[in-house]
Coordinates of C-alpha atoms and ligand atoms in Angstrom, one line a residue:
M296 CA -0.1 0.1 0.1
L297 CA 3.2 2.7 0.7
Q298 CA 4.3 1.6 -2.8
Q299 CA 0.6 2.5 -4.1
L300 CA 0.8 5.8 -2.0
E301 CA 4.4 6.5 -3.8
Q302 CA 3.3 5.7 -7.4
L303 CA 0.5 8.0 -6.6
K304 CA 2.3 10.4 -5.9
S305 CA 4.7 10.5 -8.5
K306 CA 1.8 10.2 -11.1
A307 CA -0.2 13.2 -9.7
L308 CA 2.8 15.4 -10.0
Q309 CA 4.0 14.7 -13.0
E310 CA 0.9 15.2 -14.5
L311 CA 0.9 18.6 -12.7
T312 CA 3.5 19.5 -14.5
S313 CA 1.9 19.1 -17.7
I314 CA -1.0 21.5 -16.7
N315 CA -1.1 24.9 -18.2
H316 CA -4.7 26.1 -17.9
P317 CA -6.6 26.8 -14.5
E318 CA -9.5 24.3 -15.7
Q319 CA -7.1 21.3 -15.4
M320 CA -6.0 22.2 -12.5
E321 CA -9.9 21.9 -11.4
S322 CA -10.0 18.6 -12.4
W323 CA -6.7 17.4 -11.1
R324 CA -7.5 18.3 -8.0
V325 CA -10.9 16.3 -8.1
R326 CA -9.1 13.5 -9.5
Y327 CA -6.3 13.5 -6.7
L328 CA -7.2 15.1 -3.8
G329 CA -11.2 15.0 -4.2
K330 CA -13.7 13.1 -2.9
K331 CA -13.4 9.8 -4.7
S332 CA -9.7 10.5 -5.0
E333 CA -7.9 7.3 -4.8
L334 CA -6.2 9.2 -1.8
T335 CA -9.7 9.7 0.1
R336 CA -10.2 6.3 -0.2
I337 CA -7.2 5.0 1.2
L338 CA -7.7 7.7 3.9
R339 CA -10.9 6.3 4.8
S340 CA -9.9 2.7 4.1
L341 CA -7.4 3.1 7.0
A342 CA -9.8 2.1 9.9
T343 CA -9.6 -1.7 8.0
L344 CA -5.7 -2.0 8.7
P345 CA -4.6 -3.9 11.0
V346 CA -2.3 -1.4 14.0
D347 CA 1.0 -1.4 13.0
E348 CA 0.3 -0.8 8.8
R349 CA -2.1 1.8 10.0
K350 CA 0.3 4.0 11.5
A351 CA 3.0 3.8 8.6
V352 CA 0.1 3.9 5.9
G353 CA -2.0 6.8 7.7
A354 CA 1.7 8.9 8.2
Q355 CA 2.7 7.7 4.7
A356 CA -0.8 9.3 3.4
N357 CA -1.3 12.3 5.0
R358 CA 2.5 12.9 4.1
V359 CA 1.3 12.5 0.7
K360 CA -2.1 14.6 0.4
A361 CA 0.2 17.4 1.7
D362 CA 2.6 16.7 -1.0
L363 CA -0.2 17.3 -3.7
A364 CA -1.8 20.4 -1.8
D365 CA 1.2 22.0 -1.9
G366 CA 2.0 21.3 -5.2
L367 CA -1.3 22.3 -6.4
R368 CA -0.5 25.5 -4.1
Q369 CA 2.9 26.4 -5.9
K370 CA 1.2 25.2 -10.0
E371 CA -1.3 28.0 -8.8
Q372 CA 0.8 30.4 -8.4
A373 CA 2.8 30.1 -11.3
L374 CA -0.2 29.6 -13.4
R375 CA -1.3 33.1 -12.2
E376 CA 2.0 34.5 -12.7
M377 CA 1.5 32.7 -16.3
Q378 CA -1.4 34.5 -16.8
L379 CA -0.3 38.1 -15.3
A380 CA 2.7 38.4 -17.7
A381 CA 0.4 36.8 -20.3
S382 CA -1.4 40.3 -20.3
A383 CA 0.9 42.4 -19.6
Q384 CA 2.2 41.5 -22.9
E385 CA -0.9 41.6 -24.2
E386 CA -2.2 45.3 -23.5
R387 CA 1.1 46.7 -23.6
I388 CA 0.6 50.4 -24.6
D389 CA 3.8 50.9 -27.4
I390 CA 4.6 54.7 -26.0
T391 CA 7.4 54.8 -29.0
L392 CA 4.8 55.0 -32.2
P393 CA 4.6 59.1 -33.2
G394 CA 1.2 60.3 -32.0
H395 CA -1.8 61.6 -34.5
P396 CA -0.4 64.7 -35.7
F397 CA -3.3 67.5 -34.9
P398 CA -4.5 70.1 -37.2
I399 CA -3.2 73.7 -36.5
G400 CA -4.9 76.3 -37.4
R401 CA -3.3 79.8 -38.5
L402 CA -4.9 83.5 -38.4
H403 CA -6.7 84.7 -41.6
P404 CA -4.5 87.0 -43.6
I405 CA -6.4 89.8 -43.0
T406 CA -6.0 89.1 -39.6
Q407 CA -2.7 89.2 -39.7
T408 CA -1.9 92.2 -41.6
L409 CA -4.7 93.7 -39.2
H410 CA -2.4 92.4 -36.2
E411 CA 0.8 94.0 -37.8
I412 CA -0.4 97.3 -38.8
C413 CA -2.0 97.5 -35.1
S414 CA 1.8 97.1 -33.4
I415 CA 3.3 99.6 -35.8
F416 CA 1.3 102.0 -34.8
A417 CA 1.0 100.5 -31.0
S418 CA 4.9 101.1 -31.2
M419 CA 4.6 104.9 -32.0
G420 CA 2.1 104.8 -28.9
F421 CA -1.2 104.4 -30.5
Q422 CA -4.3 102.9 -28.5
V423 CA -6.1 100.4 -30.5
V424 CA -9.7 100.6 -29.9
E425 CA -12.9 99.0 -31.5
G426 CA -16.6 100.5 -32.4
P427 CA -20.0 99.1 -33.4
E428 CA -21.0 97.4 -37.1
V429 CA -24.1 98.7 -36.3
E430 CA -24.1 102.2 -36.6
W431 CA -26.4 105.4 -35.9
D432 CA -26.1 107.8 -39.0
H433 CA -25.1 110.3 -36.5
Y434 CA -22.1 109.0 -36.0
N435 CA -21.5 107.4 -39.5
F436 CA -22.2 110.7 -41.8
E437 CA -23.8 113.5 -39.9
A438 CA -21.2 114.3 -37.7
L439 CA -18.4 113.5 -40.0
N440 CA -19.6 116.7 -42.0
I441 CA -21.6 114.6 -44.6
P442 CA -25.1 115.5 -44.6
K443 CA -28.2 114.6 -46.3
E444 CA -27.6 115.3 -49.5
H445 CA -24.2 115.7 -49.1
P446 CA -22.6 114.1 -52.5
A447 CA -19.8 112.0 -50.5
R448 CA -22.9 109.7 -49.2
D449 CA -23.2 108.6 -52.8
T450 CA -19.5 107.3 -52.9
M451 CA -20.5 105.2 -49.7
A452 CA -23.6 103.4 -50.6
T453 CA -24.7 102.0 -47.6
L454 CA -26.5 99.2 -46.2
W455 CA -29.8 100.5 -43.7
V456 CA -30.9 99.1 -40.6
D457 CA -34.7 99.7 -39.6
F458 CA -34.6 101.3 -36.0
K459 CA -37.4 102.4 -33.9
T460 CA -37.1 104.5 -30.8
D461 CA -39.5 105.8 -28.6
S462 CA -39.5 109.2 -30.2
G463 CA -39.9 108.0 -34.2
Q464 CA -37.6 106.3 -36.3
R465 CA -34.0 106.9 -35.9
P466 CA -31.6 106.0 -38.8
M467 CA -29.3 103.6 -38.1
L468 CA -26.8 101.5 -40.8
L469 CA -24.2 99.3 -41.2
R470 CA -21.0 101.5 -40.9
T471 CA -19.4 102.7 -44.5
H472 CA -16.2 103.2 -42.6
T473 CA -14.0 103.0 -39.3
T474 CA -14.1 107.0 -39.4
S475 CA -17.5 106.3 -38.0
V476 CA -15.7 105.8 -34.5
D477 CA -13.7 108.7 -34.1
I478 CA -16.8 111.5 -32.6
R479 CA -17.7 108.5 -30.5
I480 CA -13.6 108.3 -29.2
M481 CA -13.5 112.3 -28.8
E482 CA -16.9 112.5 -27.1
T483 CA -15.6 109.6 -24.3
T484 CA -11.9 110.5 -23.9
P485 CA -10.5 113.9 -23.3
P486 CA -7.1 114.7 -25.4
P487 CA -4.4 113.8 -25.7
L488 CA -5.9 111.0 -28.4
R489 CA -4.1 108.4 -30.4
V490 CA -5.8 106.0 -31.6
V491 CA -6.2 103.2 -34.2
I492 CA -9.6 101.9 -35.0
P493 CA -9.2 98.3 -36.9
G494 CA -12.7 96.9 -38.0
K495 CA -15.5 95.3 -40.7
V496 CA -16.8 98.0 -42.9
Y497 CA -19.5 97.4 -44.6
R498 CA -20.9 98.9 -48.5
Y499 CA -23.9 98.3 -50.5
E500 CA -21.8 96.8 -53.9
A501 CA -22.2 93.8 -55.9
S502 CA -19.1 91.4 -54.8
D503 CA -16.3 91.7 -58.2
A504 CA -12.1 90.8 -58.1
T505 CA -11.7 94.2 -56.3
H506 CA -15.0 94.7 -54.2
T507 CA -16.5 93.2 -51.6
P508 CA -20.1 93.8 -49.6
M509 CA -17.8 93.6 -45.8
F510 CA -14.0 94.6 -45.9
Y511 CA -11.8 96.2 -43.4
Q512 CA -10.5 99.2 -42.5
I513 CA -8.5 100.6 -40.0
D514 CA -9.0 104.6 -39.0
G515 CA -6.5 106.8 -36.9
L516 CA -6.8 109.3 -34.9
V517 CA -4.8 111.9 -32.7
V518 CA -6.2 115.1 -31.1
D519 CA -3.6 117.0 -28.7
E520 CA -2.7 120.9 -28.4
G521 CA -0.4 121.5 -31.3
I522 CA -0.7 118.4 -34.0
T523 CA 0.5 119.5 -37.2
M524 CA 0.0 118.5 -40.9
A525 CA 4.4 117.5 -39.9
D526 CA 2.7 115.1 -37.9
L527 CA 0.6 113.1 -39.9
K528 CA 3.3 112.9 -42.8
G529 CA 5.9 112.2 -40.5
T530 CA 3.6 109.5 -38.8
L531 CA 2.3 108.3 -42.3
Y532 CA 6.0 107.7 -43.6
E533 CA 7.4 105.9 -40.6
F534 CA 4.1 103.4 -40.8
A535 CA 4.7 103.0 -44.5
R536 CA 8.5 102.4 -44.1
R537 CA 8.0 99.3 -41.7
F538 CA 5.3 98.2 -43.4
F539 CA 6.5 98.1 -46.9
G540 CA 10.0 98.6 -46.6
E541 CA 12.8 101.0 -45.8
D542 CA 13.4 102.0 -49.9
R543 CA 9.9 101.9 -50.9
K544 CA 9.0 105.6 -52.0
V545 CA 6.3 107.3 -50.6
R546 CA 4.0 110.3 -52.5
F547 CA 1.5 112.7 -50.4
R548 CA -1.3 114.4 -52.8
C549 CA -4.3 116.3 -52.2
D550 CA -7.6 114.6 -51.6
Y551 CA -10.7 115.6 -50.4
F552 CA -12.9 114.0 -47.6
P553 CA -15.6 115.8 -45.6
F554 CA -14.2 115.2 -42.3
V555 CA -10.7 116.5 -42.7
E556 CA -9.2 120.4 -44.4
P557 CA -7.0 119.9 -46.1
G558 CA -7.3 116.2 -47.1
A559 CA -3.9 113.8 -48.5
E560 CA -4.3 110.6 -50.0
M561 CA -1.0 108.8 -49.7
A562 CA 0.4 106.0 -52.3
I563 CA 3.3 104.1 -52.0
E564 CA 5.8 102.9 -55.4
C565 CA 4.3 100.0 -57.3
S566 CA 5.9 97.4 -56.2
V567 CA 5.3 95.4 -59.0
C568 CA 6.9 97.9 -61.4
G569 CA 9.1 99.7 -59.5
G570 CA 7.4 103.2 -60.8
K571 CA 7.3 102.4 -64.2
G572 CA 3.9 101.6 -64.8
C573 CA 2.1 98.4 -65.2
R574 CA -2.1 97.0 -64.8
L575 CA -1.3 96.6 -61.4
C576 CA -0.9 100.3 -61.1
N577 CA -3.1 101.5 -63.6
Y578 CA 0.1 102.6 -65.2
T579 CA 0.7 105.2 -63.2
G580 CA 3.7 104.2 -61.1
W581 CA 1.8 104.1 -57.8
I582 CA -0.3 102.8 -55.4
E583 CA -2.9 104.3 -53.3
I584 CA -2.9 103.3 -50.1
L585 CA -5.0 105.7 -47.5
G586 CA -6.7 108.8 -47.1
A587 CA -5.7 111.4 -44.4
G588 CA -6.1 115.0 -43.5
M589 CA -6.3 117.3 -40.8
T590 CA -9.6 117.1 -38.7
H591 CA -12.0 119.7 -39.4
P592 CA -12.8 122.2 -36.6
Q593 CA -16.5 121.2 -37.4
V594 CA -15.6 117.4 -36.4
L595 CA -13.5 118.5 -33.5
R596 CA -16.8 120.4 -32.2
N597 CA -19.3 118.0 -32.9
G598 CA -17.0 115.6 -30.9
G599 CA -17.1 118.1 -28.1
L600 CA -14.0 119.2 -28.4
D601 CA -12.6 123.1 -29.1
P602 CA -10.9 123.8 -32.3
Q603 CA -9.0 126.9 -30.9
V604 CA -7.6 124.0 -28.3
Y605 CA -6.8 121.0 -30.0
T606 CA -6.2 120.2 -33.8
G607 CA -6.0 116.5 -35.1
F608 CA -4.5 114.5 -37.9
A609 CA -7.0 111.5 -39.4
F610 CA -6.8 108.9 -41.5
G611 CA -7.6 105.9 -42.8
M612 CA -6.9 102.7 -45.0
G613 CA -8.8 99.2 -46.9
V614 CA -7.0 96.4 -45.0
D615 CA -7.3 94.3 -47.7
R616 CA -5.4 96.0 -50.4
L617 CA -2.3 95.9 -48.4
P618 CA -1.8 91.5 -48.6
I619 CA -2.9 92.2 -52.2
L620 CA -0.6 94.5 -52.9
R621 CA 2.1 92.6 -50.9
Y622 CA 1.4 89.1 -52.5
G623 CA 0.2 90.1 -55.6
I624 CA -3.5 88.7 -55.2
D625 CA -6.1 89.5 -58.1
D626 CA -8.8 88.4 -56.3
T627 CA -10.2 90.0 -53.1
R628 CA -13.2 87.5 -53.1
L629 CA -10.0 84.8 -52.1
F630 CA -10.0 86.4 -48.6
Y631 CA -13.9 85.7 -48.1
S632 CA -14.1 82.2 -49.6
S633 CA -12.6 80.1 -46.8
D634 CA -10.7 78.6 -49.3
L635 CA -8.3 76.7 -47.3
R636 CA -5.8 76.4 -49.6
F637 CA -5.8 79.4 -50.7
L638 CA -5.6 80.5 -46.6
R639 CA -2.5 78.4 -45.4
Q640 CA -0.2 79.9 -47.6
F641 CA 0.3 82.4 -45.1
Ligands
DAH750 N1 -13.1 106.6 -44.2 C1 -12.3 107.2 -45.7 C2 -13.0 106.2 -46.9 O1 -13.4 104.9 -46.1 C3 -11.0 107.1 -45.0 C4 -10.4 108.2 -44.4 C5 -10.3 109.4 -45.2 C6 -10.4 108.3 -43.3 C7 -9.2 110.5 -44.6 C8 -9.9 108.9 -42.4 C9 -9.9 110.6 -43.6 O2 -9.9 109.3 -41.3 O3 -8.7 111.4 -42.4 O4 -12.9 106.2 -48.0

């Protein structure tokens, strides 16, 4: 019987070594340690053995049982570790793989240009301010010396907005130029004033290669005691040098705007032909980039300032024109078409 036990033990342990799955473990346990196992049968039959044999066989059977239980525990432990290692291997994240590139947006070319212009003026001590796009007739026209029947209104086809107040209808519009903010600033801020006003403006016009019903302007306004035309020219020369380059020639000529006196226009030498004359500059060699002038005394008065004490200068330019001139773009509408193939180039 002792020999039987010994054989049983080595058979069981032998089988145990080839097990590699938890389910096989359970059937092994039932087979060798279960209620119906050979070992249990031997242990139960001990009572029928003669006393001296009973002792030896009993001790041996208990040892075998302990060894098998021990083997089972070790095997279970080994299986658990194997499983853990396998799942760690399977679920491993390879952190050496490159990530998915995130598409990064960029600023619109018009916005880039606005930032550039604003920062040039900011470095000369100008503040950047904004005003409403839906505006009273008063600020866009009346207070800027453009009364009802004034011909200057014809040059700015206006988009009107119906607006009723308690006292009746008051004319509102989509501002046709950022100059509309000038009076608002004079009303609210005491001089010295040095501001640039970037923003959207609207005109009732069909789109074509050089017109869109909405576009960007930037206006400037300086008011203080003793401001002269020399300040205007110096400031705008400096701007042109910084924006277009040191060697680009700049020209001032007389022009008329109702809200300035005298009025002027500034042109730069054509970038395409270098002044010789080409299609871009209409064979003149020059490209107008802004209107300007000394703030009209009546406009100062409309803004609540005394023209005997204060003088000022103002200027205004279309922002879309600048990247057009710089990059030789032949259609303004491209800026507002949201075509990424175009926009990604800037
Ligand atoms: N507001 C004018 C326009 O839209 C441009 C302009 C001219 C603005 C002269 C000014 C200025 O401030 O002084 O055509």
